[in-house]
C-alpha positions as CSV (number, residue, x, y, z in Angstrom):
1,X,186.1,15.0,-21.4
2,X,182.5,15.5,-21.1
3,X,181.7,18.4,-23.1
4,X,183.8,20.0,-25.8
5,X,185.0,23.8,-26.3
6,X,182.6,24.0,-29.4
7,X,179.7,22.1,-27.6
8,X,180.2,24.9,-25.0
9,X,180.6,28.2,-27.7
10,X,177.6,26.6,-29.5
11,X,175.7,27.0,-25.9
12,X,177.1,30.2,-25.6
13,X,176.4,31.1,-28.3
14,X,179.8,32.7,-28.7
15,X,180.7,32.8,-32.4
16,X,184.3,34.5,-31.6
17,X,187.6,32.9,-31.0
18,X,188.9,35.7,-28.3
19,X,187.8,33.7,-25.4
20,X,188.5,30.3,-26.3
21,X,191.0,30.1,-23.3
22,X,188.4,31.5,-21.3
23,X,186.2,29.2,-22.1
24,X,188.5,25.9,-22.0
25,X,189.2,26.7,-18.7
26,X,185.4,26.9,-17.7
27,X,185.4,23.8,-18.9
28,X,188.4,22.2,-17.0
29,X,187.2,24.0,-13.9
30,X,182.9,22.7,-14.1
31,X,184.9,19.3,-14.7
32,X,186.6,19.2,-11.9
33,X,184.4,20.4,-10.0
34,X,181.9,17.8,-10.6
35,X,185.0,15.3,-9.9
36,X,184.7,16.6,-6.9
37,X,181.6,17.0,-5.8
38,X,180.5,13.4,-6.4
39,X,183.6,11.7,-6.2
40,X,182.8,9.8,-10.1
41,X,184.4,10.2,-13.3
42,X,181.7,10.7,-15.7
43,X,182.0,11.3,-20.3
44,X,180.0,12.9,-22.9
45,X,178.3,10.0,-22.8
46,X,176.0,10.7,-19.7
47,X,173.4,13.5,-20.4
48,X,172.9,14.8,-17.0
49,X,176.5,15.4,-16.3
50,X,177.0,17.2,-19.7
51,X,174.0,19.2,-18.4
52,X,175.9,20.0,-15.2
53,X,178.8,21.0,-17.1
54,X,177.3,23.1,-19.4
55,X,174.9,25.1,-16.9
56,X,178.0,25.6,-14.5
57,X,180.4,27.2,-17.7
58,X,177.8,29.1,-18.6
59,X,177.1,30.4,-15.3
60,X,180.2,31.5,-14.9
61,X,180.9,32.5,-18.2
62,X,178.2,34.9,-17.8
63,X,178.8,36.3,-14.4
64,X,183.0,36.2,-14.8
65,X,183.1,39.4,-12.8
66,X,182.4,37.3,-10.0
67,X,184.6,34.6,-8.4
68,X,184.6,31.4,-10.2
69,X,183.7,28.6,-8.4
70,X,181.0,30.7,-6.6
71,X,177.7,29.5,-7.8
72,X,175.2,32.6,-8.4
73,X,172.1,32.0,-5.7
74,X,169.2,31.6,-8.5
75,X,170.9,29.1,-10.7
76,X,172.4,26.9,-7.0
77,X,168.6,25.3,-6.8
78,X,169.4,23.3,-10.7
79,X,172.8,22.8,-9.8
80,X,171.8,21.0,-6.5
81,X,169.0,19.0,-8.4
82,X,171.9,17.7,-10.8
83,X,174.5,16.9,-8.5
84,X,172.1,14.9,-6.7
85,X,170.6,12.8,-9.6
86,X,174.9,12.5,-9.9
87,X,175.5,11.4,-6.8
88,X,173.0,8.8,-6.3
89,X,171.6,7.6,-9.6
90,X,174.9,6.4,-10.9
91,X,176.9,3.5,-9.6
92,X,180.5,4.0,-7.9
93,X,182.9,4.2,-10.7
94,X,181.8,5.3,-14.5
95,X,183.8,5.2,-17.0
């Protein structure tokens, strides 16, 4: 797990319990995607990629009436510029 449901309300700043769900899945879904995109398992221990996680849920989180996993145009440039610090500043495998 790289960032927590709290570390993410706290972000948020979303003091409710309503859309815990909500948010958890965010969370699953920024995770996997950054699986994905690099091909690298990365924790809460790497800054950059809890970063990455947290920009992408809240993206998201804020823009839910669009389709998730569609990354809104101004926000793509700092998403880019993370995945690629991902993808090529960190060996192969983390763990």
């Amino acid at each position: 797990m790289i960032i927590t449901l709290e570390e993410a309300k706290a972000y948020l700043k979303a003091d409710h319990t309503e859309e815990d769900d909500l948010i958890e899945s965010l969370i699953d879904a920024a995770e996997t995607y950054l699986k994905n995109a690099t091909g690298r398992t990365f924790d809460g221990s790497n800054y950059i990629a809890r970063l990455f996680c947290l920009t992408l849920v809240t993206d998201w989180y804020e823009n839910r009436g669009l389709a998730v996993g569609k990354v809104r145009e101004g926000i793509r440039p700092v998403i880019e510029s993370l995945l690629a610090q991902l993808n090529y500043c960190y060996p192969e495998v983390e763990k």
